[in-house]
């Protein structure tokens, strides 16, 4: 799976500095039982300069004491000039992406994969598969400086949830027994949070409606309340189970699902695998629960529920007039491409939609100032404020495949929305 790492880092990184710098093949990092750390940092960043010696000590001690798991780090600089980059990198014994301010494609791919809101950030990848192990290596190493649990792989939901749950009637149950084989909604919320208090009544309505329709879902409240009194008062309004206040499982569950804001509603299937991380949007928009449990599909019509995805990740849309023949054409053109991307799971880089004649599609067209023609093949990268437009007026499977290939290769010309 060396191609996964090469897709993120290019074919080579460097070790050493100045005239002594040597190229290192990225494919050489893709070994069994190997971990690759991406260290996003910069010389101007005070927290980075404080964390780097800690990371350096751990890196060197690990390489001396552990032969079973190989560990390598690649420095991804956030410095704006080569002098600062070189000065900071000279203190590091590991690898780095070469300094190249004109080539933003590699950094853009890395940002899309790991979402870097700030530095320092340490992301750990499985060297063999390229899959993300953790995006929070900074906190993990700070909390576990000896690396006793390195590489801090996420635990499975069924491992973490084990223990007791409680409800507003002071009853208790065994979590594994209560949730076994059922759809489960994990509700991250807090009484002090106004959006949470607005969403909770809607979630209760959908919960009751699903129950009355014979579509059973267990819900578990995971509180971010600051006092047990607030927690208990909030739980009184809820008809489901909860993790007890102050339970260590709260932080573990936040880590498993990457929760960095509330309210968040995650839906799992009977095996504990994620159905959707965006259950809040599904609950708000699918008011009759027709699409429950809101599985992700490779190819979707672009409607209000799905349009939320455009704000969060790069998405391809084939706009049509919406006739039956147009929809069949869209599926024939995009289905195999969409399925191939969907099979990447958490590493999916592009999402696929076909547009019909509806208000949502009109709003998206107006927002991006797109020309009024059909069919129209477009890739939206709203996180980067970019739009890629195919000039082709006849859209075939070959046209779509070439368009996607050039997008991944970074050779498409973009229009800026900013």
XYZ file of C-alpha atoms in Angstrom:
418
model
C 0.000 0.000 0.000
C 2.973 2.318 -0.591
C 0.833 4.240 -3.085
C -1.337 5.579 -0.254
C 1.643 7.213 1.445
C 3.046 8.370 -1.887
C -0.290 9.975 -2.665
C 0.081 12.055 0.487
C 3.801 12.744 0.583
C 5.063 12.260 -2.968
C 7.697 9.746 -3.974
C 10.512 11.100 -1.785
C 11.121 12.901 1.470
C 14.492 14.065 2.777
C 16.800 13.252 5.672
C 19.578 15.604 6.712
C 20.258 19.184 5.819
C 22.024 21.294 3.239
C 24.642 19.494 1.151
C 24.249 16.376 3.297
C 20.530 16.042 2.654
C 19.567 12.745 1.067
C 16.390 11.602 -0.617
C 14.464 8.780 1.048
C 11.886 6.800 -0.884
C 8.426 7.101 0.653
C 7.741 3.518 -0.407
C 10.468 2.419 2.039
C 8.265 3.661 4.895
C 5.419 1.366 3.908
C 6.413 -1.736 5.821
C 4.550 -4.221 7.938
C 4.408 -3.253 11.627
C 5.469 0.297 10.877
C 4.096 3.639 12.054
C 4.602 6.925 10.204
C 4.131 10.157 12.134
C 3.287 13.373 10.319
C 4.554 16.227 12.472
C 2.904 19.530 11.556
C 4.992 22.238 13.159
C 6.823 25.534 12.623
C 9.827 27.404 13.966
C 7.729 30.475 14.858
C 5.311 28.436 16.999
C 6.195 28.465 20.725
C 4.162 25.336 21.618
C 5.907 23.552 18.730
C 9.351 24.459 20.070
C 8.305 23.179 23.499
C 6.882 19.915 22.147
C 9.677 19.070 19.685
C 12.230 18.037 22.372
C 9.594 15.815 23.984
C 8.886 14.164 20.641
C 12.622 13.872 19.931
C 13.300 12.071 23.230
C 10.454 9.653 22.612
C 11.494 9.045 18.980
C 15.086 8.194 19.897
C 14.198 6.038 22.895
C 11.613 4.121 20.903
C 14.035 3.360 18.064
C 16.613 2.137 20.576
C 14.295 -0.106 22.596
C 11.718 -1.391 20.112
C 12.388 -3.480 17.056
C 8.933 -4.996 16.563
C 7.232 -1.734 15.540
C 9.238 0.608 13.312
C 8.575 4.307 13.881
C 9.446 7.158 11.526
C 8.425 10.823 11.513
C 7.993 13.223 8.596
C 8.177 16.930 9.435
C 5.547 18.969 7.554
C 6.599 22.574 7.954
C 4.230 25.481 8.486
C 7.101 27.948 8.135
C 6.761 30.592 5.463
C 10.421 30.924 4.496
C 13.188 28.424 3.877
C 15.588 29.932 6.421
C 13.214 29.267 9.310
C 12.331 25.846 7.878
C 16.003 24.848 7.623
C 16.844 26.208 11.066
C 14.006 24.271 12.720
C 14.550 21.074 10.749
C 18.246 21.101 11.690
C 17.200 20.227 15.265
C 15.308 17.136 14.110
C 16.734 13.637 13.457
C 13.822 12.481 11.314
C 12.532 13.061 7.785
C 10.806 16.042 6.209
C 8.856 17.159 3.200
C 11.203 19.370 1.152
C 10.473 23.084 1.487
C 8.470 24.135 -1.550
C 6.112 27.090 -1.008
C 4.941 26.925 -4.633
C 3.700 23.329 -4.406
C 0.650 23.423 -2.131
C -0.869 20.218 -3.540
C 0.826 17.896 -1.040
C -0.132 20.019 1.949
C -3.682 20.309 0.641
C -4.018 16.516 0.451
C -2.607 16.150 3.944
C -4.982 18.764 5.309
C -7.990 17.048 3.749
C -6.955 13.723 5.263
C -6.149 14.836 8.790
C -7.731 18.308 9.219
C -5.085 20.475 10.855
C -6.809 23.341 12.720
C -3.604 24.313 14.484
C -0.060 23.283 15.347
C 1.718 21.413 16.801
C -0.111 18.348 15.521
C 1.155 14.769 15.369
C -0.778 12.365 13.152
C 0.112 8.676 13.169
C -0.484 6.497 10.107
C -0.205 2.756 9.673
C 2.829 2.440 7.408
C 1.562 -0.708 5.711
C -1.953 0.509 4.871
C -1.660 4.290 5.075
C -4.742 4.379 7.323
C -4.957 6.886 10.153
C -4.191 5.489 13.613
C -4.731 8.735 15.503
C -4.861 12.437 14.670
C -4.131 13.389 18.281
C -0.606 12.128 18.814
C 0.305 15.416 20.487
C -2.120 14.874 23.369
C -1.469 11.142 23.513
C 2.296 11.599 23.892
C 1.766 14.390 26.434
C -0.460 12.078 28.498
C 1.648 8.963 27.897
C 5.272 10.207 27.624
C 6.733 6.701 27.931
C 4.535 5.442 25.104
C 3.135 2.549 27.095
C 0.125 2.432 24.765
C 1.923 3.594 21.605
C 0.807 3.936 18.803
C -2.428 4.780 20.615
C -4.764 2.917 18.286
C -8.423 3.719 18.760
C -10.290 1.127 20.710
C -13.459 -0.408 19.338
C -16.769 0.884 20.618
C -17.598 -2.478 22.184
C -14.332 -2.360 24.163
C -14.977 1.119 25.528
C -18.713 1.008 26.264
C -18.492 -1.988 28.612
C -19.913 -1.086 32.021
C -23.153 0.235 33.448
C -25.617 2.706 31.948
C -28.258 4.642 33.874
C -31.585 6.313 33.042
C -33.741 9.050 34.558
C -35.575 6.504 36.708
C -32.327 5.626 38.530
C -32.297 2.223 36.846
C -29.080 0.587 35.707
C -28.253 -1.855 32.926
C -25.226 -3.598 31.489
C -24.229 -1.663 28.365
C -23.050 -4.633 26.310
C -26.210 -6.597 27.023
C -28.549 -3.641 26.465
C -26.961 -2.535 23.175
C -26.000 -5.894 21.696
C -27.096 -6.330 18.073
C -29.045 -3.032 17.963
C -28.708 0.280 16.181
C -27.230 2.703 18.702
C -27.173 6.491 18.730
C -24.411 8.076 20.797
C -25.582 11.549 21.789
C -22.811 13.956 22.830
C -24.518 16.897 24.473
C -24.693 19.179 27.526
C -27.317 21.221 29.337
C -25.209 24.423 29.180
C -25.091 24.248 25.345
C -27.981 26.179 23.662
C -27.755 24.254 20.333
C -27.946 21.028 22.349
C -31.046 22.145 24.197
C -32.621 23.070 20.853
C -31.733 19.723 19.270
C -32.705 17.425 22.140
C -36.504 17.869 21.707
C -36.140 17.114 17.985
C -34.143 13.990 18.747
C -36.787 12.874 21.251
C -39.506 13.339 18.617
C -37.566 11.269 16.084
C -36.784 8.632 18.710
C -40.458 8.287 19.649
C -41.500 8.229 16.006
C -38.985 5.517 15.121
C -40.177 3.464 18.083
C -43.813 3.800 16.979
C -42.829 2.729 13.456
C -41.075 -0.369 14.807
C -37.599 0.959 13.982
C -35.847 0.490 17.299
C -32.744 2.442 18.244
C -31.006 2.610 21.597
C -29.653 6.060 22.458
C -26.835 6.721 24.925
C -26.329 10.227 26.296
C -22.658 11.172 26.736
C -22.546 14.327 28.821
C -20.209 17.308 28.686
C -21.980 18.892 31.645
C -19.842 20.595 34.276
C -21.718 19.378 37.333
C -23.601 16.258 38.303
C -26.636 18.406 39.129
C -26.772 19.764 35.547
C -26.225 16.279 34.164
C -29.078 14.803 36.226
C -31.422 17.665 35.410
C -30.747 17.256 31.680
C -31.095 13.469 31.798
C -34.556 13.944 33.386
C -35.775 15.196 29.982
C -34.475 12.178 28.073
C -36.177 8.798 27.546
C -32.940 6.836 27.006
C -29.770 5.627 28.712
C -26.662 7.588 29.694
C -23.036 7.178 30.680
C -22.856 8.124 34.393
C -21.487 11.591 35.145
C -17.688 11.749 35.391
C -17.221 8.293 33.855
C -13.883 7.844 32.042
C -15.725 6.353 29.059
C -16.894 9.857 28.133
C -13.466 11.008 26.923
C -12.721 7.651 25.318
C -15.927 7.820 23.265
C -15.150 11.382 22.181
C -11.769 10.170 20.984
C -13.147 7.171 19.092
C -15.527 9.317 17.066
C -13.378 12.452 16.843
C -15.938 14.624 18.616
C -14.718 18.212 18.875
C -18.059 19.985 19.217
C -21.590 19.417 20.500
C -24.287 18.458 19.842
C -23.022 15.439 17.948
C -25.149 12.379 17.212
C -23.302 9.270 15.997
C -25.201 6.208 14.789
C -23.762 2.695 14.970
C -24.980 -0.603 13.591
C -25.460 -3.844 15.511
C -21.742 -4.659 15.272
C -20.698 -1.295 16.697
C -19.537 0.045 13.331
C -20.297 3.626 12.302
C -23.366 4.168 10.134
C -23.012 7.957 10.155
C -21.163 10.575 12.178
C -23.666 13.174 11.021
C -26.820 11.900 12.688
C -27.719 15.385 13.863
C -28.227 16.581 10.289
C -30.116 13.406 9.388
C -32.495 13.842 12.326
C -33.136 17.498 11.473
C -33.785 16.963 7.785
C -35.395 13.508 7.599
C -38.337 14.432 9.796
C -40.283 11.264 9.070
C -37.321 8.945 9.571
C -37.786 7.369 6.159
C -34.057 7.025 5.521
C -33.240 5.587 8.970
C -30.582 4.491 9.877
C -29.116 6.951 7.378
C -26.445 4.769 5.803
C -23.885 6.452 3.604
C -24.275 5.481 -0.071
C -21.652 5.654 -2.828
C -23.846 7.834 -5.086
C -26.672 10.079 -3.890
C -29.113 12.586 -5.355
C -28.183 16.102 -4.289
C -30.905 17.131 -1.838
C -30.882 19.196 1.337
C -29.747 16.324 3.560
C -26.837 15.401 1.318
C -25.853 18.998 0.488
C -24.398 19.407 3.992
C -21.531 17.179 2.819
C -20.448 19.791 0.273
C -19.420 22.124 3.083
C -17.312 19.461 4.759
C -15.452 17.592 2.011
C -14.633 17.617 -1.713
C -17.662 16.452 -3.710
C -18.427 15.758 -7.358
C -21.844 16.685 -8.723
C -23.300 15.874 -12.139
C -26.125 18.381 -12.664
C -28.964 17.229 -14.953
C -32.513 18.212 -15.896
C -33.791 15.502 -13.551
C -35.679 13.392 -16.072
C -35.670 9.609 -15.581
C -33.263 9.236 -18.504
C -30.929 11.817 -16.938
C -30.875 9.967 -13.625
C -30.116 6.666 -15.353
C -27.321 8.360 -17.310
C -25.868 9.787 -14.079
C -25.838 6.385 -12.431
C -24.236 4.738 -15.454
C -21.537 7.428 -15.624
C -20.733 7.742 -11.912
C -21.657 4.479 -10.171
C -18.345 2.633 -10.580
C -16.260 5.705 -9.707
C -18.407 6.387 -6.666
C -18.247 2.787 -5.484
C -14.450 2.710 -5.816
C -14.129 5.820 -3.640
C -16.738 4.625 -1.145
C -14.764 1.450 -0.551
C -11.926 3.537 0.910
C -14.027 3.957 4.050
C -12.603 6.623 6.350
C -9.979 7.436 3.723
C -12.563 8.436 1.109
C -11.370 11.634 -0.581
C -14.229 12.495 -2.960
C -18.004 12.116 -2.615
C -20.426 11.685 -5.514
C -23.852 13.189 -6.265
C -26.164 13.757 -9.182
C -28.285 16.881 -9.317
C -31.881 17.104 -10.455
C -34.320 19.987 -10.800
C -34.845 21.033 -7.186
C -34.351 24.093 -5.011
C -31.253 22.691 -3.337
C -29.449 22.233 -6.670
C -30.522 25.711 -7.764
C -29.106 27.189 -4.570
C -25.796 25.359 -4.997
C -25.532 26.569 -8.614
C -26.293 30.138 -7.574
C -23.790 30.024 -4.709
C -20.986 28.868 -7.009
C -22.140 31.130 -9.853
C -22.309 28.175 -12.270
C -23.468 28.511 -15.840
C -27.009 27.385 -16.560
C -26.484 24.272 -18.667
C -27.090 20.550 -18.312
C -25.411 18.205 -18.045
C -22.719 19.961 -16.024
C -19.916 18.099 -14.236
C -18.417 19.907 -11.236
C -16.126 19.172 -8.294
C -16.716 21.371 -5.250
C -13.914 21.773 -2.722
C -15.654 24.208 -0.396
C -13.198 23.690 2.519
C -10.550 25.145 0.155
C -13.062 27.535 -1.477
C -12.455 26.062 -4.936
C -14.632 24.766 -7.777
C -13.484 22.624 -10.717
C -15.667 22.732 -13.834
C -15.586 20.261 -16.722
C -15.877 21.990 -20.118
C -17.436 18.874 -21.681
C -21.069 19.171 -22.800
C -21.508 15.422 -23.296
C -20.690 13.534 -20.109
C -19.649 9.907 -20.485
C -18.032 7.445 -18.108
C -14.705 8.130 -19.821
C -15.117 11.904 -19.404
C -15.949 11.529 -15.700
C -13.058 9.112 -15.106
C -10.567 11.477 -16.742
C -11.979 14.439 -14.790
C -11.595 12.624 -11.461
C -8.110 11.351 -12.365
C -6.920 14.848 -13.157
C -8.435 16.166 -9.941
C -6.475 13.632 -7.895
C -3.340 14.403 -9.930
C -3.742 18.107 -9.169
C -3.826 19.130 -12.842
C -7.357 20.588 -12.988
C -7.704 24.355 -13.106
C -9.766 25.699 -10.223
C -12.009 28.704 -9.826
C -11.711 30.421 -6.452
C -14.860 31.190 -4.466
C -13.124 33.512 -2.024
